mmCIF file of C-alpha atoms and ligand atoms in Angstrom:
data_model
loop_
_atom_site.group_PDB
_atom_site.id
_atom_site.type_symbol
_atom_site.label_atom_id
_atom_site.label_comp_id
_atom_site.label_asym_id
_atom_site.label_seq_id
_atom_site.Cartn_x
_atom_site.Cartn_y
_atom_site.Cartn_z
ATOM 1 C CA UNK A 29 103.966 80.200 100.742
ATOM 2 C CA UNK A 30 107.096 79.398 98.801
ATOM 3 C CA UNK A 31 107.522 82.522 96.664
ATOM 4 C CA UNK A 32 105.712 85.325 98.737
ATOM 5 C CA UNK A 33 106.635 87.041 102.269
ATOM 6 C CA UNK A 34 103.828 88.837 103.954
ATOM 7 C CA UNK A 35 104.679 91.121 107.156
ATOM 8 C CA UNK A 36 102.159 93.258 108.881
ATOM 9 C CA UNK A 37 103.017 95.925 110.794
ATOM 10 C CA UNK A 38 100.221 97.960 112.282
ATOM 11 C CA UNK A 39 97.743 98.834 109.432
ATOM 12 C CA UNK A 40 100.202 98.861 106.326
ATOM 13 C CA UNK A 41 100.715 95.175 105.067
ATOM 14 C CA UNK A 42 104.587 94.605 103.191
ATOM 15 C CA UNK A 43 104.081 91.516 100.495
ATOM 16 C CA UNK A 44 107.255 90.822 99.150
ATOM 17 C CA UNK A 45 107.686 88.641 95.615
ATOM 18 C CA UNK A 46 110.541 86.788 96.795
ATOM 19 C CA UNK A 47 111.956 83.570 94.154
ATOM 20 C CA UNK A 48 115.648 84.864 94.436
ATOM 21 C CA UNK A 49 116.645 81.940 92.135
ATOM 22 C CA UNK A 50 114.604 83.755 89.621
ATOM 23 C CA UNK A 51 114.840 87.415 90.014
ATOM 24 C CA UNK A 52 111.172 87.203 91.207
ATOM 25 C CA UNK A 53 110.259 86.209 87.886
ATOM 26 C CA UNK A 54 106.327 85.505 88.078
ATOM 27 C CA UNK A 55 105.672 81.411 87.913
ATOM 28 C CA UNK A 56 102.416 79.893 87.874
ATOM 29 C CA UNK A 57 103.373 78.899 91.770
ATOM 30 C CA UNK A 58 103.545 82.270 92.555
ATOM 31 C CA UNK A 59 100.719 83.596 90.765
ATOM 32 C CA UNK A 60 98.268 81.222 92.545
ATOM 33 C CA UNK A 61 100.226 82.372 95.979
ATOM 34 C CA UNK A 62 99.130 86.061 95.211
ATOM 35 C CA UNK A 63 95.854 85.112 94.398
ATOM 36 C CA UNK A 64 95.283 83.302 97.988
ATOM 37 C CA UNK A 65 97.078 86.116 100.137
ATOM 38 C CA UNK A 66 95.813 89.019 98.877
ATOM 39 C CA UNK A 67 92.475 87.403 99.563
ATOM 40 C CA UNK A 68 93.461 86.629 102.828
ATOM 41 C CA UNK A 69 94.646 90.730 103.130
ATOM 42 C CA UNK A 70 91.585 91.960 102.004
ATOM 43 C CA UNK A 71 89.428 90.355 104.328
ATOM 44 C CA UNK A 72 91.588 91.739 107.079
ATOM 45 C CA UNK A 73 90.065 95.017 108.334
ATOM 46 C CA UNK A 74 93.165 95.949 110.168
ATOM 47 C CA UNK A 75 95.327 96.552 107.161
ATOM 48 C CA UNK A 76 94.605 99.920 105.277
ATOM 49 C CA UNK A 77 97.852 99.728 102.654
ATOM 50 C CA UNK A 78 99.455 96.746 100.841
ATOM 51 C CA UNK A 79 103.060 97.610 99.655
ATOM 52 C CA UNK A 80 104.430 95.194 97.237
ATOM 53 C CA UNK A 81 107.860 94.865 96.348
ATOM 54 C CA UNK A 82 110.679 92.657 95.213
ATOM 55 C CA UNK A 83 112.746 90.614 97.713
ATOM 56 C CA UNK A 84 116.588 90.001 97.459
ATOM 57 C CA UNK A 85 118.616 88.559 94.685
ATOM 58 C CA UNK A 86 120.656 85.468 95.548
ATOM 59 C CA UNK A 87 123.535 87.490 96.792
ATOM 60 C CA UNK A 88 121.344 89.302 98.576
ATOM 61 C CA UNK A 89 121.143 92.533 96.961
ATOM 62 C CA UNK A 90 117.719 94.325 97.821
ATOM 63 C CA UNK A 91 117.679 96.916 94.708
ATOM 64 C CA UNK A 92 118.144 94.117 92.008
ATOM 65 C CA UNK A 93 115.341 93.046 91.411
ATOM 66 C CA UNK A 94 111.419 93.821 92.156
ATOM 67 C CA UNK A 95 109.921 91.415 89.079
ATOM 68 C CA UNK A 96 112.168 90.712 85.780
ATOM 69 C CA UNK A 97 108.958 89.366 84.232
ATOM 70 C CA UNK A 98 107.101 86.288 83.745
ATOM 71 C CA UNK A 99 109.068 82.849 84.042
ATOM 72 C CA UNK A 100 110.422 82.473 80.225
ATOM 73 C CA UNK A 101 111.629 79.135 81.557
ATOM 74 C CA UNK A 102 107.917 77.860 82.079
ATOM 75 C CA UNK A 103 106.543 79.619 79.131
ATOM 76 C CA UNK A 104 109.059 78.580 76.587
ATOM 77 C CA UNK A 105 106.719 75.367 75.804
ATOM 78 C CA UNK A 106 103.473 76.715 76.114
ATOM 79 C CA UNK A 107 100.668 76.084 73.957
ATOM 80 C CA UNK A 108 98.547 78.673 72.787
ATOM 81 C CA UNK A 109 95.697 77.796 75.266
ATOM 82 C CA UNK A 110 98.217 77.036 78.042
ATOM 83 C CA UNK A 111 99.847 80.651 77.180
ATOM 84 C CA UNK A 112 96.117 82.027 77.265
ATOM 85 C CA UNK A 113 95.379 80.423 80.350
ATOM 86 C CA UNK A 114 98.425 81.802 82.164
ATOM 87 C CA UNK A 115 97.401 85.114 80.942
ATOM 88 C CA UNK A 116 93.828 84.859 82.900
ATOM 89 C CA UNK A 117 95.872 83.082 85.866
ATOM 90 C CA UNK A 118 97.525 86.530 86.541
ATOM 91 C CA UNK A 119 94.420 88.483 85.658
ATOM 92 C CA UNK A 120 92.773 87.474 88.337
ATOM 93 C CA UNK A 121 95.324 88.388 91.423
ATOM 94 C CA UNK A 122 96.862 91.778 89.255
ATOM 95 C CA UNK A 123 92.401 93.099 89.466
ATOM 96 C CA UNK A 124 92.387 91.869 93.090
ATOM 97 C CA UNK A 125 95.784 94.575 93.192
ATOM 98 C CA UNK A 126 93.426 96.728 91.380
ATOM 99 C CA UNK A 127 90.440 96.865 93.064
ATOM 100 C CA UNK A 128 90.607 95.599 96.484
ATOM 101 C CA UNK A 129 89.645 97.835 99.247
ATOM 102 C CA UNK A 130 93.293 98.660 100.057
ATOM 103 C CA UNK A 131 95.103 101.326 98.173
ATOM 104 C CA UNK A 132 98.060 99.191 96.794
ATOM 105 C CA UNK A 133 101.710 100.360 96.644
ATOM 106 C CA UNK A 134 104.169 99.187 94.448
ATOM 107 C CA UNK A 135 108.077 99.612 95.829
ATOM 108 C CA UNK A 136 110.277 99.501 92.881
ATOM 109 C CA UNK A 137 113.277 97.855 94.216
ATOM 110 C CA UNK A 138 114.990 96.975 90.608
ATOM 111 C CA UNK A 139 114.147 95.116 87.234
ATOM 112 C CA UNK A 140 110.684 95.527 86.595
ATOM 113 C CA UNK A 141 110.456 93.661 83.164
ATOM 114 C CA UNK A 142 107.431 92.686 81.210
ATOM 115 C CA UNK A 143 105.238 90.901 83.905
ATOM 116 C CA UNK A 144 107.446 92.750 86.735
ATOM 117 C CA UNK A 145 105.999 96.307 85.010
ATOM 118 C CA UNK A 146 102.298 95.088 84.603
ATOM 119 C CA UNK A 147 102.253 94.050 88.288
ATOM 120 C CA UNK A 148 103.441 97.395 89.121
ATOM 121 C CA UNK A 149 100.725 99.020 86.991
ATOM 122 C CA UNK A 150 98.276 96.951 88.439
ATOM 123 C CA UNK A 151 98.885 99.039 91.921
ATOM 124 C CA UNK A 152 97.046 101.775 92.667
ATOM 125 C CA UNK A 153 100.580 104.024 93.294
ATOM 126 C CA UNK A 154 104.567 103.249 91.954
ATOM 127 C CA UNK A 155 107.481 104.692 93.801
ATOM 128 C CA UNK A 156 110.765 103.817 91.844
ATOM 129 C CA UNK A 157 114.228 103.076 93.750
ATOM 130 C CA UNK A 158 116.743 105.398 91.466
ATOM 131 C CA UNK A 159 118.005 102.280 89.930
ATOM 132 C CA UNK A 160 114.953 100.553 88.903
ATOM 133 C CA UNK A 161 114.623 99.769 85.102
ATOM 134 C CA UNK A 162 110.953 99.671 83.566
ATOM 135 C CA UNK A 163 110.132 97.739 80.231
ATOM 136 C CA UNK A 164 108.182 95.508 78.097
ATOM 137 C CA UNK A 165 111.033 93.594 76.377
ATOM 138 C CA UNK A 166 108.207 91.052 74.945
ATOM 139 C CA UNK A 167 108.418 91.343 71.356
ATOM 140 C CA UNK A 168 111.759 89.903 71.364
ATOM 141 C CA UNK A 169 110.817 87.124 72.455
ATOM 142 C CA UNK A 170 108.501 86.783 70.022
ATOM 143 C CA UNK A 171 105.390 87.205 72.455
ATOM 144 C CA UNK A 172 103.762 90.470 73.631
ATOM 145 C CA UNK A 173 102.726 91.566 76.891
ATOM 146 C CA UNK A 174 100.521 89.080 78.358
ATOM 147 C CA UNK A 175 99.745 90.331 81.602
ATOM 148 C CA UNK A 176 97.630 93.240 80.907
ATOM 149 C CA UNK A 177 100.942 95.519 79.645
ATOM 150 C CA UNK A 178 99.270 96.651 76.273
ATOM 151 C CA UNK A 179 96.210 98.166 78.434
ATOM 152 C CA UNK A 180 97.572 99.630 81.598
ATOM 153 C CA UNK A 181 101.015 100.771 79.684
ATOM 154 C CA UNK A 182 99.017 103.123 77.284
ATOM 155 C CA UNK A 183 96.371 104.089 80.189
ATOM 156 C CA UNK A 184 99.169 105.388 82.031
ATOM 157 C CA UNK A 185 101.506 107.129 79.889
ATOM 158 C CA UNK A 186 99.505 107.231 76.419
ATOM 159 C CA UNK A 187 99.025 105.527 73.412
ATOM 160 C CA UNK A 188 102.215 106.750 71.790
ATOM 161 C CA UNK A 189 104.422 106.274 74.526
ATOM 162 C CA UNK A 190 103.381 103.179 75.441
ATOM 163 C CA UNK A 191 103.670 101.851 71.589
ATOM 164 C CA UNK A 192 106.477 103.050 71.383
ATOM 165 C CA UNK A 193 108.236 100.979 74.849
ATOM 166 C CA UNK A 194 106.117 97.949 73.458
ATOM 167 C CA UNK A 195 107.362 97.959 70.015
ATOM 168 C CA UNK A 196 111.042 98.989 70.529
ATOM 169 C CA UNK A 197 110.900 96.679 73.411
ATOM 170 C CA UNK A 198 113.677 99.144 75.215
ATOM 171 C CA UNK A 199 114.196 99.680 78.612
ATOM 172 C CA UNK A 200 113.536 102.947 80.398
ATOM 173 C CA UNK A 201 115.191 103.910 83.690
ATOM 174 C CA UNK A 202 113.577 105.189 86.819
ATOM 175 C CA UNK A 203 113.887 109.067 86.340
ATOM 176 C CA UNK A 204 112.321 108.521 82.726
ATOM 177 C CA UNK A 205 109.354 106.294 84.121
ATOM 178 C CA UNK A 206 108.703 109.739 86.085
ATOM 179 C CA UNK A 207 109.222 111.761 82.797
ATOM 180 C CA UNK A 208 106.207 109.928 81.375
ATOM 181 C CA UNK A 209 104.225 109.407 84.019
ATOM 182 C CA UNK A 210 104.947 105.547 84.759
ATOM 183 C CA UNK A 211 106.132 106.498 88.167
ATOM 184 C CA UNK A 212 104.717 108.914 91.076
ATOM 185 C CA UNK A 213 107.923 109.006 92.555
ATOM 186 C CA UNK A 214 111.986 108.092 92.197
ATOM 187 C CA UNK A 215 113.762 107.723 95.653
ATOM 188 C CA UNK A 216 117.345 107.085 96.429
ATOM 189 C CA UNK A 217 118.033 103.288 97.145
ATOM 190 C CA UNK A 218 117.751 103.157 100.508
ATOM 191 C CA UNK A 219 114.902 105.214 100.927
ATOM 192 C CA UNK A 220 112.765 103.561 99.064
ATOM 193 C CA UNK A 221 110.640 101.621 101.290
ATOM 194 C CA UNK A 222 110.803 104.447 103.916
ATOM 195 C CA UNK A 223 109.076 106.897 101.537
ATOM 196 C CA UNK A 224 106.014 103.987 100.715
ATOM 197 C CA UNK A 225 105.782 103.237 104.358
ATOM 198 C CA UNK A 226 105.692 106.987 104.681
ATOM 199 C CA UNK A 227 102.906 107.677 102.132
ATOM 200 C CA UNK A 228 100.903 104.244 103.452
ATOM 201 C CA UNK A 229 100.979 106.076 106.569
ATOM 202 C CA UNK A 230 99.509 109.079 105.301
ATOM 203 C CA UNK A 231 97.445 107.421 103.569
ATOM 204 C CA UNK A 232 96.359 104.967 106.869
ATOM 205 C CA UNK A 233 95.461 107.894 108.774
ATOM 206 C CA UNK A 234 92.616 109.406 106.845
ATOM 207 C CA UNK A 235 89.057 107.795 106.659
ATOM 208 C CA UNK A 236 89.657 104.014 105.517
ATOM 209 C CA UNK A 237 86.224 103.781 104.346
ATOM 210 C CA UNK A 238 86.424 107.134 102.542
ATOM 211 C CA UNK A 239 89.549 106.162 100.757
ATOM 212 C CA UNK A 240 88.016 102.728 99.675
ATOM 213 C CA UNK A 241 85.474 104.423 98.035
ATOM 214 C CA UNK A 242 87.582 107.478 96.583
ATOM 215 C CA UNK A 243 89.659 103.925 94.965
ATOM 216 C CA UNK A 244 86.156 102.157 93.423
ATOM 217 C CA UNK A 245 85.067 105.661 92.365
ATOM 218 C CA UNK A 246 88.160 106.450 90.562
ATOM 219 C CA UNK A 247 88.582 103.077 88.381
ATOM 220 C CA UNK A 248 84.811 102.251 87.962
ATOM 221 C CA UNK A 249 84.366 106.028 86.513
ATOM 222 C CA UNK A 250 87.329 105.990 84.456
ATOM 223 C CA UNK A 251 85.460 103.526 81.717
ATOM 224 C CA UNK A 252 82.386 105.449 82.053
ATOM 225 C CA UNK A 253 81.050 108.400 80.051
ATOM 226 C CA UNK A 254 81.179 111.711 81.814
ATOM 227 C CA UNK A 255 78.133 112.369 82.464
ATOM 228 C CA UNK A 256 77.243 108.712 84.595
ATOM 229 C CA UNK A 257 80.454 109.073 86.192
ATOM 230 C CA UNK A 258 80.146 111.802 87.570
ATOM 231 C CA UNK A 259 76.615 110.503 88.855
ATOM 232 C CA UNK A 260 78.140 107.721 90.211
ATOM 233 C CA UNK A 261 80.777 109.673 91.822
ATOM 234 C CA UNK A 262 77.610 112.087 93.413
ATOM 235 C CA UNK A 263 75.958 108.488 94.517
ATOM 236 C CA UNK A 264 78.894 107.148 96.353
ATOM 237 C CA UNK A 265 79.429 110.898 97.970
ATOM 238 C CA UNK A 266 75.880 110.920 99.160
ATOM 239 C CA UNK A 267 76.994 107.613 100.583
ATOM 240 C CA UNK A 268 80.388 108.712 102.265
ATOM 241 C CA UNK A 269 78.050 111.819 103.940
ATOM 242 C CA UNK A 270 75.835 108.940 105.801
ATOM 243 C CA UNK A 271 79.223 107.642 108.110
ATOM 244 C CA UNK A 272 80.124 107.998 111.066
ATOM 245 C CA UNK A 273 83.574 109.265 109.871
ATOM 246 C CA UNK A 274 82.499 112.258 108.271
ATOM 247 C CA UNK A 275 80.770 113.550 110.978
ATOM 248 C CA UNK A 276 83.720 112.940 112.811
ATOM 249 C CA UNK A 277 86.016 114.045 110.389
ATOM 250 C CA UNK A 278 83.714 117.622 109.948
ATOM 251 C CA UNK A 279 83.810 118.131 113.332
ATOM 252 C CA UNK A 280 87.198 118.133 114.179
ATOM 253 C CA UNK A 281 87.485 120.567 111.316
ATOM 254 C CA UNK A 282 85.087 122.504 112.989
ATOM 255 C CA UNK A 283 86.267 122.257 116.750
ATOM 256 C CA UNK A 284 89.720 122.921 115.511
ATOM 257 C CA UNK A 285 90.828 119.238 116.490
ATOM 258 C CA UNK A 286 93.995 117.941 114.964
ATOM 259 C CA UNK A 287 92.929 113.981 116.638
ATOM 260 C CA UNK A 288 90.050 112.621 114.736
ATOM 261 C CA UNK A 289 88.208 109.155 115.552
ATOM 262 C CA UNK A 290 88.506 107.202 112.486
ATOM 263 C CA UNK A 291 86.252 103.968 112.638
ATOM 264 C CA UNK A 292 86.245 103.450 108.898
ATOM 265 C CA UNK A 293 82.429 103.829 108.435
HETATM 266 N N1 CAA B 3 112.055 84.079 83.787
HETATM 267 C C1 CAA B 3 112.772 83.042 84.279
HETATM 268 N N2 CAA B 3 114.010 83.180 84.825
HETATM 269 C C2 CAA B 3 114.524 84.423 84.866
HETATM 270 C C3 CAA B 3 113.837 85.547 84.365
HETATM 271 C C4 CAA B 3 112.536 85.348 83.817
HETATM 272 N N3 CAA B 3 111.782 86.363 83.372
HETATM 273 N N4 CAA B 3 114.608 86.646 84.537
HETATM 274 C C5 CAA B 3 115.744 86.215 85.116
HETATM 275 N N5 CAA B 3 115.691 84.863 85.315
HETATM 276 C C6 CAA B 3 116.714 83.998 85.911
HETATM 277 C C7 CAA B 3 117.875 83.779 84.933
HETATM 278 O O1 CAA B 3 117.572 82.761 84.007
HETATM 279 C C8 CAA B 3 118.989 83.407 85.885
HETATM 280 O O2 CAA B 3 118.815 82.048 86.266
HETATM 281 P P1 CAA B 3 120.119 81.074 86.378
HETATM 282 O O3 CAA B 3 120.955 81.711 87.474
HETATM 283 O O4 CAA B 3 119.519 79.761 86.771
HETATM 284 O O5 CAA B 3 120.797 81.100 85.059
HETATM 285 C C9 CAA B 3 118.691 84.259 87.121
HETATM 286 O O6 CAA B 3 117.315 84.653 87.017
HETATM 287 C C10 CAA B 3 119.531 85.524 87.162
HETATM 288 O O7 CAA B 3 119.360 86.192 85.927
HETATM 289 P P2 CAA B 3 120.595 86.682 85.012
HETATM 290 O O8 CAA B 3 121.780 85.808 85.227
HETATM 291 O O9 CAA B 3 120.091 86.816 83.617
HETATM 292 O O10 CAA B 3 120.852 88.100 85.665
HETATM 293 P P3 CAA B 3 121.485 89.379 84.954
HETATM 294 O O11 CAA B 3 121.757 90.357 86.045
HETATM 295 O O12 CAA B 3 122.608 89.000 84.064
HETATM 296 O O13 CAA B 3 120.294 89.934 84.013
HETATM 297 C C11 CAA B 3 118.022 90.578 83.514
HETATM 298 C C12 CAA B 3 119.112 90.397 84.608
HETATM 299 C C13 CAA B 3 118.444 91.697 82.573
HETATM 300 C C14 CAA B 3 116.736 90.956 84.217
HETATM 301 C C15 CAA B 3 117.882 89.270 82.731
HETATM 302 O O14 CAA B 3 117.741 88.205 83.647
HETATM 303 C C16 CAA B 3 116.688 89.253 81.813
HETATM 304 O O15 CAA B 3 116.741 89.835 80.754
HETATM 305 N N6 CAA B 3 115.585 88.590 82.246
HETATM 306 C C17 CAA B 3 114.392 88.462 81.441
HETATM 307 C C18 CAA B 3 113.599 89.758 81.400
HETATM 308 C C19 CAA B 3 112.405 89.600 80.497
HETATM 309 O O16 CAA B 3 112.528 89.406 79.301
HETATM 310 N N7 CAA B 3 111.198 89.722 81.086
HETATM 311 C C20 CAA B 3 109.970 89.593 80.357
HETATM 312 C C21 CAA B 3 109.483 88.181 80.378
HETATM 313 S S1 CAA B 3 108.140 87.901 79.286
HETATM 314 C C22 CAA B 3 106.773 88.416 80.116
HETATM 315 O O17 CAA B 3 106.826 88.943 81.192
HETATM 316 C C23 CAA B 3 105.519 88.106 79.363
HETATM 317 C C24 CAA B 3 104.251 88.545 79.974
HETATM 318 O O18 CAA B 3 103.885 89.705 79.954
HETATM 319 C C25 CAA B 3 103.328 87.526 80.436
#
C-alpha cells in the first residue's frame, strides 16, 4: 500500500491514512487501498476494533493532519460522471467503515476537512485531539460534499446544524464538534490515541459477536419504522440468547466471576 499503514496489535487493528505530501488528502489511490484492506480486516477474526487516523505531516507533526479532504488537485478536471464516479468510489470503502463487523474508531489527529469529516462520520465512534478542526468547506469550491457529508452531517448533529456548517462552509474546532454532537470525545494531543486504544479495549473485551450485532442492529433499525425495528432488534436478541457467550457471560454474572470466556459466538 502506498497511502495506508495497517498495524495490529492484539485484537484492535490501527489503519493510518498516511500521503504526508498531501495532508492525507483522499486520492483515488487511496480510496481503492481502503477498499482492499478493510476487506482484508474484516475477514480477520482476530481483530475486534479498527482505529483510523491520520499519519504525520511532512515535518512530521502527528496532530496536523487526520484527512484535509478529498484531493482538489485530482478533482479540479473532473467531469461530471468522473466527479460522480469518485463519489461511489468512496461509497463503497466509507459503508465497509460503516457496517463491517468491527466497531470502527476514528482518532482525530488534526484537519478533518470535507472528505477528512465524512470519513470520520462514516466510523462508528470520533474522539477529537484538542486541536482538530471539523468542516465541510465545499461550497467554496464550488462543489458540495461528495462523500456522503450532506447525509451523515445532518444525521449526526441535525438538519440545522449541519446546513448551517455546509452552507457557511466554516470551520468548527474540536470542543464545538462535542458541543453539537460531531464528536464523543476531545482529548489533549498526546492522549489521543491512548484514550481510542483505551475504549477499543473496552470495547475488545466484551462479547465480539454480541457487539457485532448490537452495530447491525443499531444502523439497520435506524431507517426503519418503530415498530419493525424494534422487531428486528427482538429477532437478533432471540439470536444473541442462542450463543455460547451469553451463557457464559450470564454465568459469570451469576457465579460472581469477574473472568468470562469470550469465544465470540
Ligand atoms: N487536496 C489536495 N492537496 C491538498 C489538500 C487537498 N484536499 N489539502 C492540502 N493539500 C496539499 C496542499 O496543496 C499542499 O501541497 P504542496 O505542499 O504541494 O503545495 C500540502 O497539502 C500542504 O498544504 P498547505 O500548504 O495548504 O498547508 P496549510 O497548513 O497552509 O493549510 C489546510 C492546511 C487549511 C488544510 C489547507 O491545505 C486546505 O485548506 N486544504 C484543503 C481543505 C479542503 O478544502 N478540503 C475539502 C476538499 S473537497 C472535498 O473533500 C469534496 C468531497 O466531499 C468529495
Amino acid at each position: 500500500m502506498n497511502n495506508l499503514k495497517l498495524d495490529v496489535d492484539g485484537q484492535i487493528a490501527v489503519l493510518q491514512i498516511a500521503r504526508p505530501a498531501a495532508l492525507n488528502a483522499l486520492n483515488s489511490e487511496t480510496l481503492d487501498e481502503l477498499n482492499q484492506v478493510l476487506s482484508e480486516v474484516e475477514a480477520r477474526d482476530d481483530v475486534k476494533v479498527l482505529i483510523l487516523t491520520g499519519g504525520p505531516d511532512k515535518k512530521d507533526n502527528p496532530y496536523k493532519s487526520f484527512v484535509a479532504g478529498a484531493d482538489i488537485k485530482e478533482m479540479v478536471n473532473f467531469t461530471a460522471a468522473e466527479a460522480r464516479a469518485f463519489g461511489m468510489r468512496a461509497a463503497e470503502p466509507f459503508f465497509k467503515l460503516m457496517n463491517m463487523r468491527q466497531v470502527t474508531i476514528a482518532a482525530v489527529n488534526g484537519f478533518a476537512l470535507g472528505g477528512g469529516c465524512e470519513i470520520a462520520m462514516a466510523c462508528d465512534i470520533r474522539i477529537a485531539s484538542e486541536s482538530a478542526l471539523f468542516g465541510q468547506p465545499e461550497v467554496g469550491l464550488g462543489i458540495i460534499p461528495g462523500f456522503g457529508g450532506t447525509q451523515r452531517l445532518a444525521r449526526l448533529v441535525g438538519m440545522g446544524r449541519a446546513k448551517e456548517l455546509i452552507f457557511t462552509g466554516s470551520n468548527i474546532d474540536a470542543q464545538e464538534a462535542y458541543r453539537i454532537g460531531l464528536v464523543n470525545k476531545v482529548v489533549p494531543n498526546e492522549e489521543l490515541m491512548d484514550t481510542a486504544k483505551k475504549m477499543a479495549g473496552k470495547i475488545a473485551s466484551n462479547a465480539s459477536f454480541a457487539v457485532s450485532i448490537a452495530k447491525a442492529a443499531i444502523n439497520n433499525g435506524y431507517d426503519m419504522d418503530i415498530k419493525n425495528a424494534v422487531e428486528y432488534e427482538a429477532n437478533l436478541f432471540g439470536i444473541t440468547c442462542s450463543t455460547h457467550d451469553k451463557t457464559e457471560g450470564m454465568t459469570a454474572f451469576i457465579e460472581g466471576r469477574k473472568e468470562k470466556n469470550f469465544t465470540d459466538f
